[in-house]
Coordinates of C-alpha atoms and ligand atoms in Angstrom, one line a residue:
M3 CA 11.6 -9.6 -27.4
V4 CA 8.2 -10.6 -29.0
F5 CA 5.4 -11.1 -26.5
A6 CA 3.2 -13.6 -28.4
K7 CA 0.9 -14.8 -25.7
K8 CA -2.8 -14.5 -26.6
D9 CA -3.9 -15.0 -23.0
I10 CA -2.7 -14.5 -19.4
L11 CA -4.1 -17.4 -17.5
D12 CA -1.6 -18.5 -14.8
M13 CA 2.0 -18.1 -13.7
E14 CA 2.9 -21.6 -14.9
S15 CA 2.5 -20.6 -18.5
L16 CA 4.7 -17.4 -18.2
S17 CA 8.4 -17.8 -18.8
V18 CA 11.0 -15.9 -16.7
D19 CA 11.7 -13.7 -19.8
E20 CA 8.0 -13.0 -20.2
I21 CA 7.6 -12.1 -16.5
T22 CA 10.6 -9.9 -16.7
L23 CA 9.2 -8.2 -19.8
I24 CA 5.8 -7.6 -18.1
L25 CA 7.5 -6.1 -15.1
N26 CA 9.7 -3.8 -17.2
V27 CA 6.7 -2.6 -19.3
A28 CA 4.7 -2.1 -16.0
K29 CA 7.6 0.1 -14.7
Q30 CA 7.2 2.3 -17.8
M31 CA 3.4 2.3 -17.4
K32 CA 3.7 3.5 -13.8
E33 CA 5.3 6.7 -15.0
I34 CA 2.1 7.5 -17.0
S35 CA 0.1 7.3 -13.7
K36 CA 2.4 10.0 -12.2
R37 CA 1.8 12.6 -14.9
P38 CA -0.7 15.4 -14.5
V39 CA -2.6 14.1 -17.5
K40 CA -2.7 10.3 -16.9
K41 CA -3.6 9.2 -20.4
V42 CA -1.9 8.0 -23.5
P43 CA -3.4 7.0 -26.9
T44 CA -1.8 3.6 -27.0
L45 CA -4.9 1.5 -27.0
R46 CA -7.3 4.0 -28.7
G47 CA -10.0 2.0 -30.6
K48 CA -9.5 -1.1 -28.5
T49 CA -12.3 -2.6 -26.4
I50 CA -11.8 -4.3 -23.0
V51 CA -14.6 -6.3 -21.4
L52 CA -14.4 -6.6 -17.6
F53 CA -16.5 -9.7 -16.8
F54 CA -16.5 -10.2 -13.0
H55 CA -18.6 -13.1 -11.7
E56 CA -17.3 -12.6 -8.2
P57 CA -16.9 -9.5 -6.0
S58 CA -13.8 -7.4 -6.5
T59 CA -12.6 -3.9 -5.4
R60 CA -8.9 -3.7 -6.4
T61 CA -8.7 -6.0 -9.5
R62 CA -11.8 -4.7 -11.2
T63 CA -11.1 -1.0 -10.5
S64 CA -7.4 -1.2 -11.5
F65 CA -8.2 -3.0 -14.8
D66 CA -10.8 -0.3 -15.5
I67 CA -8.4 2.5 -14.7
A68 CA -5.6 0.8 -16.7
A69 CA -7.8 0.5 -19.8
K70 CA -8.8 4.2 -19.5
R71 CA -5.2 5.4 -19.0
L72 CA -4.4 3.7 -22.3
S73 CA -7.4 5.2 -24.0
A74 CA -9.2 1.9 -24.5
D75 CA -12.9 1.6 -24.1
S76 CA -13.8 -0.6 -21.1
V77 CA -17.2 -2.2 -20.5
S78 CA -18.1 -3.8 -17.2
I79 CA -20.5 -6.6 -16.7
S80 CA -21.1 -8.6 -13.5
G81 CA -22.4 -12.1 -13.2
S82 CA -25.5 -11.0 -11.4
A83 CA -26.3 -8.4 -14.1
S84 CA -25.6 -10.8 -17.0
S85 CA -27.9 -13.4 -18.6
L86 CA -26.0 -16.2 -16.7
I87 CA -28.7 -15.8 -14.1
K88 CA -31.3 -16.6 -16.8
G89 CA -29.7 -19.9 -17.5
E90 CA -27.2 -19.0 -20.2
T91 CA -24.0 -21.0 -20.0
L92 CA -20.6 -19.4 -19.5
V93 CA -19.5 -20.7 -22.9
D94 CA -22.5 -19.1 -24.7
T95 CA -22.0 -15.9 -22.7
A96 CA -18.3 -15.8 -23.9
R97 CA -19.3 -16.5 -27.5
N98 CA -21.8 -13.7 -27.5
L99 CA -19.3 -11.3 -25.9
E100 CA -16.8 -12.3 -28.6
A101 CA -19.4 -11.6 -31.3
M102 CA -19.2 -7.9 -30.3
N103 CA -15.5 -7.9 -31.2
P104 CA -13.7 -6.9 -28.0
D105 CA -9.9 -7.1 -27.9
V106 CA -9.6 -8.5 -24.4
I107 CA -11.9 -10.1 -21.9
V108 CA -10.8 -9.9 -18.3
M109 CA -12.6 -12.5 -16.3
R110 CA -13.0 -13.4 -12.6
H111 CA -15.0 -16.5 -11.9
S112 CA -15.6 -18.8 -8.9
M113 CA -14.9 -21.9 -10.9
A114 CA -11.2 -23.0 -11.2
G115 CA -10.3 -23.3 -14.8
A116 CA -13.0 -21.0 -16.1
S117 CA -10.6 -18.7 -17.9
H118 CA -8.6 -21.6 -19.4
M119 CA -11.9 -23.0 -20.8
L120 CA -12.8 -19.7 -22.4
A121 CA -9.3 -19.2 -23.8
K122 CA -9.7 -22.4 -25.8
I123 CA -13.0 -21.5 -27.4
V124 CA -12.7 -17.8 -28.2
K125 CA -10.2 -15.9 -30.3
T126 CA -10.3 -12.9 -28.0
S127 CA -7.5 -12.5 -25.5
I128 CA -8.5 -13.7 -22.0
I129 CA -6.9 -12.4 -18.9
N130 CA -7.6 -14.4 -15.7
A131 CA -8.5 -12.0 -12.9
G132 CA -8.9 -14.9 -10.5
D133 CA -10.5 -18.3 -11.0
G134 CA -11.8 -20.1 -7.9
M135 CA -8.9 -21.4 -5.7
H136 CA -6.7 -21.9 -8.8
A137 CA -4.9 -18.8 -10.0
H138 CA -4.6 -15.0 -9.8
P139 CA -1.6 -14.2 -12.1
T140 CA -2.1 -10.5 -12.2
Q141 CA -1.9 -10.3 -8.4
S142 CA 1.3 -12.3 -8.4
L143 CA 2.8 -10.1 -11.1
L144 CA 2.0 -6.9 -9.1
D145 CA 3.4 -8.6 -6.0
L146 CA 6.6 -9.4 -7.9
M147 CA 6.8 -5.8 -9.1
T148 CA 6.3 -4.4 -5.6
V149 CA 9.0 -6.6 -4.1
M150 CA 11.4 -5.8 -7.0
E151 CA 10.8 -2.0 -6.4
H152 CA 11.6 -2.2 -2.7
K153 CA 14.4 -4.9 -2.7
G154 CA 15.9 -4.4 -6.2
R155 CA 15.7 -8.2 -6.7
I156 CA 13.6 -11.3 -6.3
S157 CA 16.3 -14.0 -6.5
G158 CA 17.6 -15.2 -3.2
L159 CA 14.9 -13.6 -1.1
R160 CA 12.9 -15.6 1.4
I161 CA 9.2 -15.0 1.0
A162 CA 6.8 -16.3 3.7
I163 CA 3.2 -16.7 2.8
I164 CA 1.1 -17.1 5.9
G165 CA -2.6 -18.0 6.4
D166 CA -5.2 -19.9 4.5
I167 CA -3.0 -21.4 1.8
S168 CA -5.5 -24.1 0.8
H169 CA -8.2 -21.7 -0.5
S170 CA -6.0 -19.0 -1.9
R171 CA -5.4 -18.5 -5.6
V172 CA -3.0 -15.7 -4.6
A173 CA -0.8 -18.2 -2.7
R174 CA -0.8 -20.7 -5.6
S175 CA 0.2 -18.0 -8.1
N176 CA 2.8 -16.5 -5.8
I177 CA 4.4 -19.8 -4.9
I178 CA 4.9 -20.4 -8.7
G179 CA 5.8 -16.8 -9.5
F180 CA 8.3 -16.2 -6.8
T181 CA 10.0 -19.6 -7.0
K182 CA 10.3 -19.1 -10.8
M183 CA 12.0 -15.8 -10.3
G184 CA 14.5 -17.4 -7.9
A185 CA 13.1 -16.8 -4.4
D186 CA 12.7 -19.3 -1.6
V187 CA 9.0 -19.6 -0.6
V188 CA 8.0 -20.8 2.8
L189 CA 4.3 -21.4 3.7
S190 CA 2.9 -21.2 7.2
G191 CA -0.6 -21.3 8.8
P192 CA -2.9 -23.9 10.4
P193 CA -2.3 -27.5 9.3
T194 CA -6.0 -27.5 8.3
M195 CA -5.4 -24.7 5.8
I196 CA -2.2 -26.0 4.2
P197 CA -2.8 -28.6 1.5
K198 CA -0.9 -31.9 1.7
G199 CA 1.8 -32.2 -1.0
V200 CA 2.0 -28.4 -1.6
E201 CA 5.8 -28.8 -1.5
T202 CA 5.6 -30.2 -5.0
L203 CA 5.0 -26.6 -6.2
G204 CA 8.5 -25.7 -4.9
A205 CA 7.7 -24.2 -1.4
S206 CA 8.6 -25.5 2.0
V207 CA 6.2 -25.6 5.0
T208 CA 6.5 -24.6 8.7
Y209 CA 3.5 -24.7 11.0
N210 CA 5.4 -22.3 13.3
V211 CA 4.5 -18.7 12.3
N212 CA 7.3 -17.2 14.4
N213 CA 9.9 -19.2 12.5
A214 CA 8.4 -18.1 9.2
V215 CA 8.4 -14.4 10.2
C216 CA 11.8 -14.2 11.8
N217 CA 13.7 -15.6 8.7
A218 CA 11.7 -13.8 6.1
D219 CA 12.6 -10.9 3.8
V220 CA 9.0 -10.5 2.8
V221 CA 5.8 -11.7 4.6
I222 CA 2.6 -12.0 2.6
M223 CA -0.4 -12.4 4.9
L224 CA -3.6 -14.0 3.6
R225 CA -7.1 -13.6 4.9
I226 CA -9.2 -16.7 5.9
Q227 CA -11.3 -17.4 2.7
K228 CA -14.5 -18.3 4.5
E229 CA -16.5 -18.2 1.3
R230 CA -14.5 -21.2 0.0
Q231 CA -14.2 -23.2 3.2
K232 CA -16.4 -26.3 3.9
G233 CA -16.7 -26.8 7.6
L234 CA -14.9 -25.2 10.5
L235 CA -11.1 -25.2 10.1
F236 CA -10.2 -23.2 13.2
P237 CA -11.8 -22.7 16.6
T238 CA -12.4 -19.0 16.7
E239 CA -11.1 -15.8 15.0
R240 CA -9.6 -14.7 18.3
E241 CA -7.7 -18.0 18.6
Y242 CA -6.6 -17.8 15.0
A243 CA -5.3 -14.2 15.5
K244 CA -3.3 -15.2 18.5
V245 CA -1.6 -18.3 17.0
Y246 CA -1.3 -17.3 13.3
G247 CA -1.9 -13.6 13.1
L248 CA 0.8 -11.0 12.4
T249 CA 1.0 -9.1 15.7
M250 CA 3.4 -6.4 17.1
E251 CA 4.8 -9.1 19.4
R252 CA 5.6 -11.4 16.5
M253 CA 7.3 -8.5 14.7
K254 CA 9.9 -8.1 17.4
D255 CA 12.0 -11.0 15.9
A256 CA 11.6 -9.9 12.3
K257 CA 14.4 -8.6 10.1
K258 CA 14.7 -4.8 10.3
D259 CA 14.1 -4.4 6.6
M260 CA 11.3 -7.0 6.3
L261 CA 8.4 -6.1 4.0
I262 CA 4.8 -6.9 4.8
M263 CA 2.3 -7.5 2.0
H264 CA -1.3 -8.5 1.7
P265 CA -3.4 -8.9 -1.4
G266 CA -6.5 -7.5 0.3
P267 CA -9.1 -7.4 1.4
V268 CA -7.5 -7.2 4.9
N269 CA -9.5 -8.5 7.9
R270 CA -7.9 -6.3 10.5
G271 CA -7.4 -7.9 13.9
V272 CA -7.6 -11.4 12.4
E273 CA -4.7 -12.2 10.2
I274 CA -2.9 -8.9 10.9
V275 CA -3.3 -6.2 13.5
P276 CA -3.9 -2.6 12.3
E277 CA -0.6 -1.4 13.9
V278 CA 1.3 -3.8 11.6
A279 CA -0.9 -3.4 8.5
D280 CA -0.4 0.4 8.7
G281 CA 3.1 0.3 10.1
P282 CA 6.5 1.1 8.6
Y283 CA 7.2 -2.4 7.2
S284 CA 3.9 -2.4 5.3
I285 CA 3.8 -2.0 1.5
I286 CA 0.2 -3.0 1.1
I287 CA -0.8 0.3 -0.5
D288 CA 2.1 0.1 -2.9
Q289 CA 0.8 -3.2 -4.1
V290 CA -2.5 -1.5 -5.0
T291 CA -0.7 1.3 -6.9
N292 CA 1.3 -1.2 -8.8
G293 CA -1.8 -3.2 -9.7
V294 CA -2.7 -0.4 -12.2
A295 CA 0.7 -0.4 -13.7
V296 CA 0.9 -4.2 -14.2
R297 CA -2.6 -4.3 -15.6
M298 CA -1.8 -1.5 -18.0
A299 CA 1.2 -3.6 -19.2
L300 CA -0.9 -6.7 -19.6
L301 CA -3.6 -4.9 -21.6
Y302 CA -0.9 -3.3 -23.8
L303 CA 0.9 -6.6 -24.4
T304 CA -2.3 -8.6 -25.1
A305 CA -4.3 -6.0 -27.0
G306 CA -1.7 -4.0 -28.8
G307 CA 1.7 -5.6 -28.2
M308 CA 2.1 -8.4 -30.7
H309 CA 5.3 -6.9 -31.8
N310 CA 8.8 -6.2 -30.6
V311 CA 8.8 -4.6 -27.2
D312 CA 11.7 -2.9 -25.5
A313 CA 12.3 -4.9 -22.4
D314 CA 14.9 -2.5 -20.8
Ligands
LIG421 N1 -6.5 -8.8 -4.4 C1 -7.7 -8.8 -4.9 O1 -7.9 -9.7 -5.9 O2 -8.6 -8.0 -4.5 P1 -10.1 -7.8 -5.0 O3 -10.8 -9.1 -4.7 O4 -10.6 -6.6 -4.3 O5 -10.0 -7.6 -6.5

């Protein structure tokens, strides 16, 4: 199959075949990370710019490691250390970065649509590492990979996404990614944090977290995104933890082979108690490991893969 996408912007614009190809390439990339020498020359001579205008631990580090494992040169700039704070526009910043001839710009930005805007004006490949409340496609792809590894399939699974759905780009990308791959997605959380009409994306909604948990094959817990909320949407964190958090008590009715995921950062004791986050159902750390593999695959396919790729 030919992977001919210039940019990775959201899950809507990836076909089932393209997602399957990315996951298969990521599986091969994961093998590289298990070797004593975790480096191949595949992207030697390529330059990757990591332009993060919002904080990140997992995404930024895993893209940097991914680039280095493929022998690309990676350059990191943050919003606060760029000339954006001197009044330069995002478009001018992107045009100046492009003038230095990078092969891929990985961007995280607080503004929804920022990556889409840049993708239209620069020839360089853009990978969206999270844009406001809109999309986080690379997180969705690593979540798909992690479920596939543990369950052997996505199709027919029931995926519960619980928490602050309204402000979560991970929720939006995962609703689209998992339903596209044949899963049933159910959303749960406080009514104040579930957007009206979200069912149009293909998910169902229950405000009863116990119902969502007891029927799920996979539960994805989300943190409360206070940095994006306007006004108070819940009484107290203690109250939230009791009514909507994933507790040991709530796990009693869960399927015995249920998986628990979280994109991070985890707010322990709020949306999930430590005993559950670190317990036997949790695959949260596997998600982080797979983040490197998926990002290696995406860098390979955008910076070096405009040719036939073995999808098996
Ligand atoms: N999941 C995720 O995007 O984490 P970071 O904000 O640490 O990159």
